[in-house]
Coordinates of N, CA and C in Angstrom, one line a residue:
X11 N -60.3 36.1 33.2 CA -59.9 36.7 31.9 C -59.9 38.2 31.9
X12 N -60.3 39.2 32.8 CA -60.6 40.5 33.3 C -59.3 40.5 33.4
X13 N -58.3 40.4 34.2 CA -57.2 40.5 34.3 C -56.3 40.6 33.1
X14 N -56.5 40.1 32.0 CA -55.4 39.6 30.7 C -55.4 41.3 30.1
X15 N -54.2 41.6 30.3 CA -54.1 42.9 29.3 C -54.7 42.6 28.1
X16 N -55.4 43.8 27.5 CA -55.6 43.8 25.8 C -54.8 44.9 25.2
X17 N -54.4 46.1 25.9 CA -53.6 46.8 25.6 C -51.8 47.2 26.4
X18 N -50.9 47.6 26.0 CA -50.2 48.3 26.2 C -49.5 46.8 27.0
X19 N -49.7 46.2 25.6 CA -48.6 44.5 26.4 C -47.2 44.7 26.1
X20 N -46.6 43.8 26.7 CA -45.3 44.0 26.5 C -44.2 44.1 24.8
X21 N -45.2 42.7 24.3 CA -44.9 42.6 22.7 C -45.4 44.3 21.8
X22 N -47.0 44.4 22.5 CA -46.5 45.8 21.5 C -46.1 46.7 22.2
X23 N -45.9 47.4 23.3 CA -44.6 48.1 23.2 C -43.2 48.3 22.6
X24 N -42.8 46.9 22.8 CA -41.5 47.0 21.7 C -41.6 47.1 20.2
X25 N -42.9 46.7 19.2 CA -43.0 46.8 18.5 C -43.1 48.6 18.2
X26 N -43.9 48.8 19.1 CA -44.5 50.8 19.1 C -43.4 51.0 19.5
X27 N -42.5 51.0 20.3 CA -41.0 51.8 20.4 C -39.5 52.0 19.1
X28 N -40.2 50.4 18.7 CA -39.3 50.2 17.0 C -39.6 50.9 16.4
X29 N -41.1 51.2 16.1 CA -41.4 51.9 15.0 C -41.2 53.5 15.5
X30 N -41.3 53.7 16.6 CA -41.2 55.3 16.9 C -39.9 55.9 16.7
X31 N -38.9 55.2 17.0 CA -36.9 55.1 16.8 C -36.7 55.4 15.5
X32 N -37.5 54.5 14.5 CA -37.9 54.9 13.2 C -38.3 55.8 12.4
X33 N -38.7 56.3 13.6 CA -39.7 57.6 12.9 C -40.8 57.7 12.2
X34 N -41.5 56.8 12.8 CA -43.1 56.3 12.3 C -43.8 57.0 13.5
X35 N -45.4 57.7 12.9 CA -45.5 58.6 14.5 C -47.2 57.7 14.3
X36 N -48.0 57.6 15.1 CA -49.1 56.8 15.2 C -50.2 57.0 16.3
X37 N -51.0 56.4 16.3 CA -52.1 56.5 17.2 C -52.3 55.1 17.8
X38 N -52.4 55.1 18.9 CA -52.5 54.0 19.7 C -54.1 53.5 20.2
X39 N -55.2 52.2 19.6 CA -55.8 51.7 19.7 C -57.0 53.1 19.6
X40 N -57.3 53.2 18.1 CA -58.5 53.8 18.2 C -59.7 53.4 17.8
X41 N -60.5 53.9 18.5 CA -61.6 53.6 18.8 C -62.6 53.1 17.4
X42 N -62.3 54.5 16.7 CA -63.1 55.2 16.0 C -63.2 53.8 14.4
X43 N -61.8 53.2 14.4 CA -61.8 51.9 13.7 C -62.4 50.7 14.3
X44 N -62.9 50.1 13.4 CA -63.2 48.6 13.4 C -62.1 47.9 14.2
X45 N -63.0 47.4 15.3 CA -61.6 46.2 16.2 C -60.7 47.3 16.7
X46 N -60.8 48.1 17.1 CA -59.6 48.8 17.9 C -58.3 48.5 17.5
X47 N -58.1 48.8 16.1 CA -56.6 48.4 15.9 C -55.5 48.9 17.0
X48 N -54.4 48.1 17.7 CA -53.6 48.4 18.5 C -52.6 49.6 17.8
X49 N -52.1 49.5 16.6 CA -51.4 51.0 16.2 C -51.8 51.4 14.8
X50 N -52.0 52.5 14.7 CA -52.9 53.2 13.9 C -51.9 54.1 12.7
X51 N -51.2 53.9 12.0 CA -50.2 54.5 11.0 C -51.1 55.4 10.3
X52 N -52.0 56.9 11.0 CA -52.7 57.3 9.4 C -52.4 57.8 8.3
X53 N -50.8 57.7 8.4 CA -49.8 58.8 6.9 C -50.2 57.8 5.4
X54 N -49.7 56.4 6.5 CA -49.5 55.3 5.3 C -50.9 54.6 5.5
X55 N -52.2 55.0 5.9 CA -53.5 54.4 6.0 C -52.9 52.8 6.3
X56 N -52.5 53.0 7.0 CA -52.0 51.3 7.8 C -52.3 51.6 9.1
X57 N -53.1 49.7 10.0 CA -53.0 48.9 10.6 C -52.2 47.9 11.2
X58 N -51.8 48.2 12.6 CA -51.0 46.8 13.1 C -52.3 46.3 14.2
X59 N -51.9 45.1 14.3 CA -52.6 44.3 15.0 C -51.4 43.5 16.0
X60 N -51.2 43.7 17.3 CA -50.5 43.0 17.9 C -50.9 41.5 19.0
X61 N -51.1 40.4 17.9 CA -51.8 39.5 18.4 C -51.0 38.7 19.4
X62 N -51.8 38.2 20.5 CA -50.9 37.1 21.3 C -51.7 35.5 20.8
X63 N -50.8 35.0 20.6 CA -50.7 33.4 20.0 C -52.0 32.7 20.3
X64 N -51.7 32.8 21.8 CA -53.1 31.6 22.5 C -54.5 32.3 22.4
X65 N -54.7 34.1 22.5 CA -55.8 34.5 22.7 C -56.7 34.4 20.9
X66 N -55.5 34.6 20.1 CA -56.4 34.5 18.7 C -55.6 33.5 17.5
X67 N -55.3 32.4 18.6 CA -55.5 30.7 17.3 C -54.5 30.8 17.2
X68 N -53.1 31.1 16.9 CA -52.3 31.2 15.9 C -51.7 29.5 16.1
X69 N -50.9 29.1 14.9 CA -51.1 27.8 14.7 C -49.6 27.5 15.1
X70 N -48.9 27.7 16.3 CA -47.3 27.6 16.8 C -47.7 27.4 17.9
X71 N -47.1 26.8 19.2 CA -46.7 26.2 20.1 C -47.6 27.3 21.2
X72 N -47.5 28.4 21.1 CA -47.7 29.2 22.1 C -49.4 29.6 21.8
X73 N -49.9 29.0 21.0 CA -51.4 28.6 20.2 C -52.5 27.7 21.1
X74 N -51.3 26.7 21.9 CA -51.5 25.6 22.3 C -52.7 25.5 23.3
X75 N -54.1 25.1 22.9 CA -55.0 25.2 24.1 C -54.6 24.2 25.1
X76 N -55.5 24.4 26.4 CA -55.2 24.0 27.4 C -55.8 22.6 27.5
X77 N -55.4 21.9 28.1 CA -55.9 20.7 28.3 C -57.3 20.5 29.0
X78 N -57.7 21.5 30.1 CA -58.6 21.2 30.6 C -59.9 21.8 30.0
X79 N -61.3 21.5 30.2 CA -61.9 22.6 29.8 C -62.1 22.9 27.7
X80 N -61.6 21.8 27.5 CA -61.1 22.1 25.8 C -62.5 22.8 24.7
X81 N -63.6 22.2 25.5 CA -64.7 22.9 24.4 C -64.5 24.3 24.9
X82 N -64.6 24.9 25.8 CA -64.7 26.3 26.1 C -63.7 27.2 25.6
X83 N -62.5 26.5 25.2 CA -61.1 27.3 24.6 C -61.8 27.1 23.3
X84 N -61.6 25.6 22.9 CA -62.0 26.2 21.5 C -62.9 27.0 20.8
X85 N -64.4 26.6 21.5 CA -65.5 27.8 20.8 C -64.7 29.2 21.1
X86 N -64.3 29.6 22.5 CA -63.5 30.5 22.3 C -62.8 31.8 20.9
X87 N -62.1 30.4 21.3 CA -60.5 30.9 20.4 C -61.2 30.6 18.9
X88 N -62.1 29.9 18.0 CA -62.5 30.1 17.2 C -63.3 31.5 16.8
X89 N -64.5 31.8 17.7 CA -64.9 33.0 17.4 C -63.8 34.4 17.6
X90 N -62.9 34.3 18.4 CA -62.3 35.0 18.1 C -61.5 35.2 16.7
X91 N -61.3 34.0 16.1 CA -60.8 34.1 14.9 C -61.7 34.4 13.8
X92 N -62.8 34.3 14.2 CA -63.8 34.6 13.1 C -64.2 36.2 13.5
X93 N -63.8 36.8 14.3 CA -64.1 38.7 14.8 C -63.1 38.6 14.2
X94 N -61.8 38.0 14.3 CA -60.6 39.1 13.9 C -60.4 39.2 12.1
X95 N -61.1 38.0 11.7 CA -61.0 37.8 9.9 C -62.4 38.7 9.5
X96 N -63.6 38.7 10.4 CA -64.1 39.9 10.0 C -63.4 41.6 10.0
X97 N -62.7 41.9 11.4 CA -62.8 43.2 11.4 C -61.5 43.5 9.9
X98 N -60.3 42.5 9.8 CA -59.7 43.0 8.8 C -60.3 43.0 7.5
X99 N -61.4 42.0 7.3 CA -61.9 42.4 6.1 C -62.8 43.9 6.0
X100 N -63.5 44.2 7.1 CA -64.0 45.9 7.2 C -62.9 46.9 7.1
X101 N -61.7 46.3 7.8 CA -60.8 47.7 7.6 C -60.4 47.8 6.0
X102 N -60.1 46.4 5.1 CA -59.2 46.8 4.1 C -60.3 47.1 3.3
X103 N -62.0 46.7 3.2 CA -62.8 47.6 2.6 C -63.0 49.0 2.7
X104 N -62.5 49.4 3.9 CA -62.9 50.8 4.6 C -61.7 51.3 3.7
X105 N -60.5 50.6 3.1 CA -59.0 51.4 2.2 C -58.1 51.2 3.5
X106 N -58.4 50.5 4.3 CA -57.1 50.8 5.4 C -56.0 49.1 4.8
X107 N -54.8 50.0 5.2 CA -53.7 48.2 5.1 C -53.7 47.6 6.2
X108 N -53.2 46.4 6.4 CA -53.4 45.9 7.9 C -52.1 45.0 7.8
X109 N -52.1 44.9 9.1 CA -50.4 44.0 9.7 C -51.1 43.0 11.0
X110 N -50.5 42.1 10.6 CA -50.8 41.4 12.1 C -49.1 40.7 12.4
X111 N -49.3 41.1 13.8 CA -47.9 40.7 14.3 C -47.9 40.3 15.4
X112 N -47.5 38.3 15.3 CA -47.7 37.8 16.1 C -46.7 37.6 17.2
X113 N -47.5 37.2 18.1 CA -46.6 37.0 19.6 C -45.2 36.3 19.4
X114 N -45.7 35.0 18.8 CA -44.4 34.3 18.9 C -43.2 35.1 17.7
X115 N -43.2 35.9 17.2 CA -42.2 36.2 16.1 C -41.6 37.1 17.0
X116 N -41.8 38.0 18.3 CA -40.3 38.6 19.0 C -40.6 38.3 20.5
X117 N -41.5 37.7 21.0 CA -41.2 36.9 22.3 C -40.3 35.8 22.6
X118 N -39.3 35.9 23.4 CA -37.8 35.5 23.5 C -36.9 35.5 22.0
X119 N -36.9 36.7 21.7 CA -36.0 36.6 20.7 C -35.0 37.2 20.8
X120 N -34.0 37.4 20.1 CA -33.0 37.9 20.1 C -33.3 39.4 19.4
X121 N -32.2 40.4 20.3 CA -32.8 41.8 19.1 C -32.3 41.6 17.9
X122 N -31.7 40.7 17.1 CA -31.4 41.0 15.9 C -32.5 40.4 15.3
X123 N -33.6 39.2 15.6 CA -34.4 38.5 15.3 C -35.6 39.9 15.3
X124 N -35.8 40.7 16.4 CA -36.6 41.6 16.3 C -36.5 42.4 15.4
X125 N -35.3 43.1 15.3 CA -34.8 43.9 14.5 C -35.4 43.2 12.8
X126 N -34.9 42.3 12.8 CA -35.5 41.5 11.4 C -37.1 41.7 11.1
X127 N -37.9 41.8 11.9 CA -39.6 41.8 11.9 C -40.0 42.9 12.1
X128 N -39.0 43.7 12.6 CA -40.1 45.7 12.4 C -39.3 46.0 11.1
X129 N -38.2 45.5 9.9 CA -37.4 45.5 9.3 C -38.7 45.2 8.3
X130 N -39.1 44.1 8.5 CA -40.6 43.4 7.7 C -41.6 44.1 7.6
X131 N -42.0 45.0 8.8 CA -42.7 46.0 8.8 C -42.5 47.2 8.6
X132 N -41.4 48.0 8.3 CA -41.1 49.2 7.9 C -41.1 49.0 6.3
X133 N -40.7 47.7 5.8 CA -40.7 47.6 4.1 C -42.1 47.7 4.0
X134 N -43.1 46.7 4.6 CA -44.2 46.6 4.6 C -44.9 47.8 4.2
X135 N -44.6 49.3 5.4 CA -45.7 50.5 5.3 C -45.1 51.0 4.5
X136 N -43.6 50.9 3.9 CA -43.7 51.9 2.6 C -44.2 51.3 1.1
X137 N -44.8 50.0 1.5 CA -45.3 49.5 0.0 C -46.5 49.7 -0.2
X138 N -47.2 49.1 -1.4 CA -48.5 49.1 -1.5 C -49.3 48.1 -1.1
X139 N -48.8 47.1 -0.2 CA -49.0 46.1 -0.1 C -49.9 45.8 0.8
X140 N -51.3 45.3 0.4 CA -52.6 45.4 1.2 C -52.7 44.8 2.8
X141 N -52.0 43.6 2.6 CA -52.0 42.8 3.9 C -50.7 41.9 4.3
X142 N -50.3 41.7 5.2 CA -49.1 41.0 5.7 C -49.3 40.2 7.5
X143 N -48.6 39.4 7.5 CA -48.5 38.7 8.9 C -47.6 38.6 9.0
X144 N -47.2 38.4 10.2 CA -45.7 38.8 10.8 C -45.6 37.2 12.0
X145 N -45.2 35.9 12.0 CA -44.8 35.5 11.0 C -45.5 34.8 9.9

């Protein structure tokens, strides 16, 4: 598991390059926040979180534990899900917004499918809108 990127994966690059084309300028996984958010928006006090499916639960195909070994994925992949529903609840106490944007919404997509979910998230950071998931 040493090996598994946590940063600078392929999904959020393209998300960080959408939003930079955009004209969104950001900070990349700081420290100094709860959970190391992966992109740091501080204009619009927003959070993205670039989650991959299998590492934190998500409930779609690419979520899918493994067959072998299943108690160790699941306690796993549960406490992970229980870090990640704590640190957003510290961020949006702390005043920050948060985004989480899952793997499967632009892994094998089409760009116009992409284009449609940084579309979600650009309406997103100019609202007031405390939290969102992507999909």
């Amino acid at each position: 598991m040493s090996k598994v990127r946590n940063k600078n994966t392929s999904i959020e690059l393209v998300v960080r390059k959408a939003l930079f084309v955009r004209g969104f300028r950001y900070k990349i996984n700081d420290r100094t926040l709860p959970a190391t958010p992966d992109i740091v928006l501080p204009k619009y006090k927003a959070v993205i979180f670039v989650h991959g499916c299998f590492w934190h639960g998500h409930n779609c195909p690419h979520g899918k534990l493994p067959k072998s070994n299943q108690e160790f994925w699941s306690n796993k992949i549960k406490l992970n899900k229980s870090r990640d529903r704590k640190n957003i609840d510290r961020l949006i106490n702390q005043g920050w917004r948060v985004a989480t944007v899952w793997e499967c919404s632009l892994r094998g997509k089409t760009p116009k499918e992409v284009t449609l979910v940084i579309k979600t998230l650009k309406t997103w950071l100019t609202s007031d809108s405390q939290y969102i998931k992507i999909p």
